[in-house]
């Protein structure tokens, strides 16, 4: 199942509403990078509110998505990170110090706008 990627002005909005498996995570990575390339988006908000658990592969793909998006000129804000997901990321050694986070989608958009538009 594909994860919908919505465009709002120069931003892409993604709300992950499914349990991510390896295949859907890789498909999401490819879809997002292609959408950034085609749309010229400068910012991405990825909402993880519905993601309750995460394994090492999904965590790595998520970290890679952030890095790859940045390389393509799009800043990423992660929103709605659940406590179990945050703990798993740290336990797996995936530190996202340079990644902006926010409590919810609305705050993520505000943070992205402040960062990109000053």
Tab-separated table of C-alpha atoms in Angstrom:
chain	number	residue	atom	x	y	z
A	1	UNK	CA	0.000	0.000	0.000
A	2	UNK	CA	1.342	3.406	-0.986
A	3	UNK	CA	1.508	6.304	1.435
A	4	UNK	CA	-0.193	9.440	0.073
A	5	UNK	CA	2.053	12.481	-0.379
A	6	UNK	CA	0.181	15.791	-0.509
A	7	UNK	CA	1.564	19.051	-1.863
A	8	UNK	CA	0.776	22.343	-0.116
A	9	UNK	CA	2.526	25.332	-1.692
A	10	UNK	CA	6.251	24.411	-1.621
A	11	UNK	CA	5.785	21.724	1.018
A	12	UNK	CA	4.992	18.036	0.951
A	13	UNK	CA	2.802	16.606	3.720
A	14	UNK	CA	2.844	12.941	4.623
A	15	UNK	CA	0.797	11.272	7.340
A	16	UNK	CA	1.802	7.650	7.747
A	17	UNK	CA	-1.428	5.831	8.633
A	18	UNK	CA	-0.322	2.245	8.001
A	19	UNK	CA	1.993	-0.206	9.700
A	20	UNK	CA	5.229	0.107	7.794
A	21	UNK	CA	6.828	-3.061	6.541
A	22	UNK	CA	10.126	-3.216	4.656
A	23	UNK	CA	8.508	-3.034	1.218
A	24	UNK	CA	6.172	-0.116	2.020
A	25	UNK	CA	9.068	1.794	3.640
A	26	UNK	CA	11.252	1.432	0.533
A	27	UNK	CA	8.313	2.377	-1.703
A	28	UNK	CA	7.680	5.451	0.470
A	29	UNK	CA	11.344	6.448	0.210
A	30	UNK	CA	11.278	6.206	-3.587
A	31	UNK	CA	7.918	7.980	-3.895
A	32	UNK	CA	8.990	10.860	-1.643
A	33	UNK	CA	12.311	11.436	-3.392
A	34	UNK	CA	10.599	11.378	-6.796
A	35	UNK	CA	7.939	13.816	-5.569
A	36	UNK	CA	10.604	16.202	-4.204
A	37	UNK	CA	12.415	16.050	-7.548
A	38	UNK	CA	9.276	16.601	-9.652
A	39	UNK	CA	7.652	19.262	-7.466
A	40	UNK	CA	10.714	21.208	-6.348
A	41	UNK	CA	9.413	21.120	-2.776
A	42	UNK	CA	11.614	22.900	-0.236
A	43	UNK	CA	10.095	21.327	2.856
A	44	UNK	CA	8.580	18.047	4.002
A	45	UNK	CA	6.489	17.249	7.066
A	46	UNK	CA	6.270	13.557	7.940
A	47	UNK	CA	3.622	12.835	10.559
A	48	UNK	CA	4.291	9.663	12.556
A	49	UNK	CA	1.368	9.964	14.989
A	50	UNK	CA	-0.132	6.616	13.916
A	51	UNK	CA	3.188	4.747	14.031
A	52	UNK	CA	3.278	2.849	17.328
A	53	UNK	CA	6.325	0.658	16.796
A	54	UNK	CA	9.352	0.732	14.556
A	55	UNK	CA	12.044	-1.842	13.815
A	56	UNK	CA	15.692	-1.319	12.931
A	57	UNK	CA	15.169	-1.434	9.144
A	58	UNK	CA	12.263	1.035	9.184
A	59	UNK	CA	14.248	3.323	11.505
A	60	UNK	CA	17.203	3.247	9.117
A	61	UNK	CA	14.975	3.984	6.115
A	62	UNK	CA	13.389	6.895	7.977
A	63	UNK	CA	16.806	8.329	8.823
A	64	UNK	CA	17.897	7.840	5.214
A	65	UNK	CA	14.752	9.605	3.946
A	66	UNK	CA	15.605	12.649	6.054
A	67	UNK	CA	19.217	12.725	4.820
A	68	UNK	CA	18.298	12.133	1.167
A	69	UNK	CA	15.582	14.799	1.254
A	70	UNK	CA	18.077	17.273	2.691
A	71	UNK	CA	20.553	16.416	-0.079
A	72	UNK	CA	17.802	17.232	-2.579
A	73	UNK	CA	17.187	20.633	-0.970
A	74	UNK	CA	14.104	19.808	1.100
A	75	UNK	CA	14.157	20.246	4.885
A	76	UNK	CA	12.243	17.644	6.881
A	77	UNK	CA	10.243	18.020	10.073
A	78	UNK	CA	9.074	14.852	11.826
A	79	UNK	CA	5.879	15.191	13.845
A	80	UNK	CA	3.908	13.061	16.263
A	81	UNK	CA	6.723	10.754	17.327
A	82	UNK	CA	5.332	8.304	19.887
A	83	UNK	CA	7.380	7.546	23.036
A	84	UNK	CA	8.040	3.930	22.000
A	85	UNK	CA	9.298	5.066	18.601
A	86	UNK	CA	11.594	7.684	20.171
A	87	UNK	CA	13.028	5.093	22.561
A	88	UNK	CA	13.574	2.587	19.751
A	89	UNK	CA	15.372	5.139	17.577
A	90	UNK	CA	17.784	5.964	20.404
A	91	UNK	CA	18.273	2.306	21.369
A	92	UNK	CA	19.166	1.530	17.743
A	93	UNK	CA	21.724	4.339	17.714
A	94	UNK	CA	19.780	6.439	15.228
A	95	UNK	CA	20.257	9.973	16.484
A	96	UNK	CA	18.522	12.702	14.545
A	97	UNK	CA	20.077	15.782	16.138
A	98	UNK	CA	19.812	17.833	12.945
A	99	UNK	CA	16.190	16.853	12.333
A	100	UNK	CA	13.472	19.254	13.374
A	101	UNK	CA	10.595	17.689	15.306
A	102	UNK	CA	7.216	18.945	16.424
A	103	UNK	CA	4.308	17.670	18.457
A	104	UNK	CA	1.780	17.627	15.621
A	105	UNK	CA	1.288	18.412	11.941
A	106	UNK	CA	0.206	22.022	12.538
A	107	UNK	CA	3.260	22.790	14.673
A	108	UNK	CA	5.445	20.993	12.128
A	109	UNK	CA	4.229	23.303	9.365
A	110	UNK	CA	4.855	26.345	11.545
A	111	UNK	CA	8.388	25.159	12.341
A	112	UNK	CA	9.108	24.429	8.681
A	113	UNK	CA	7.814	27.830	7.596
A	114	UNK	CA	9.929	29.598	10.242
A	115	UNK	CA	13.036	27.704	9.214
A	116	UNK	CA	12.622	28.214	5.478
A	117	UNK	CA	11.102	31.672	5.350
A	118	UNK	CA	12.841	33.249	8.329
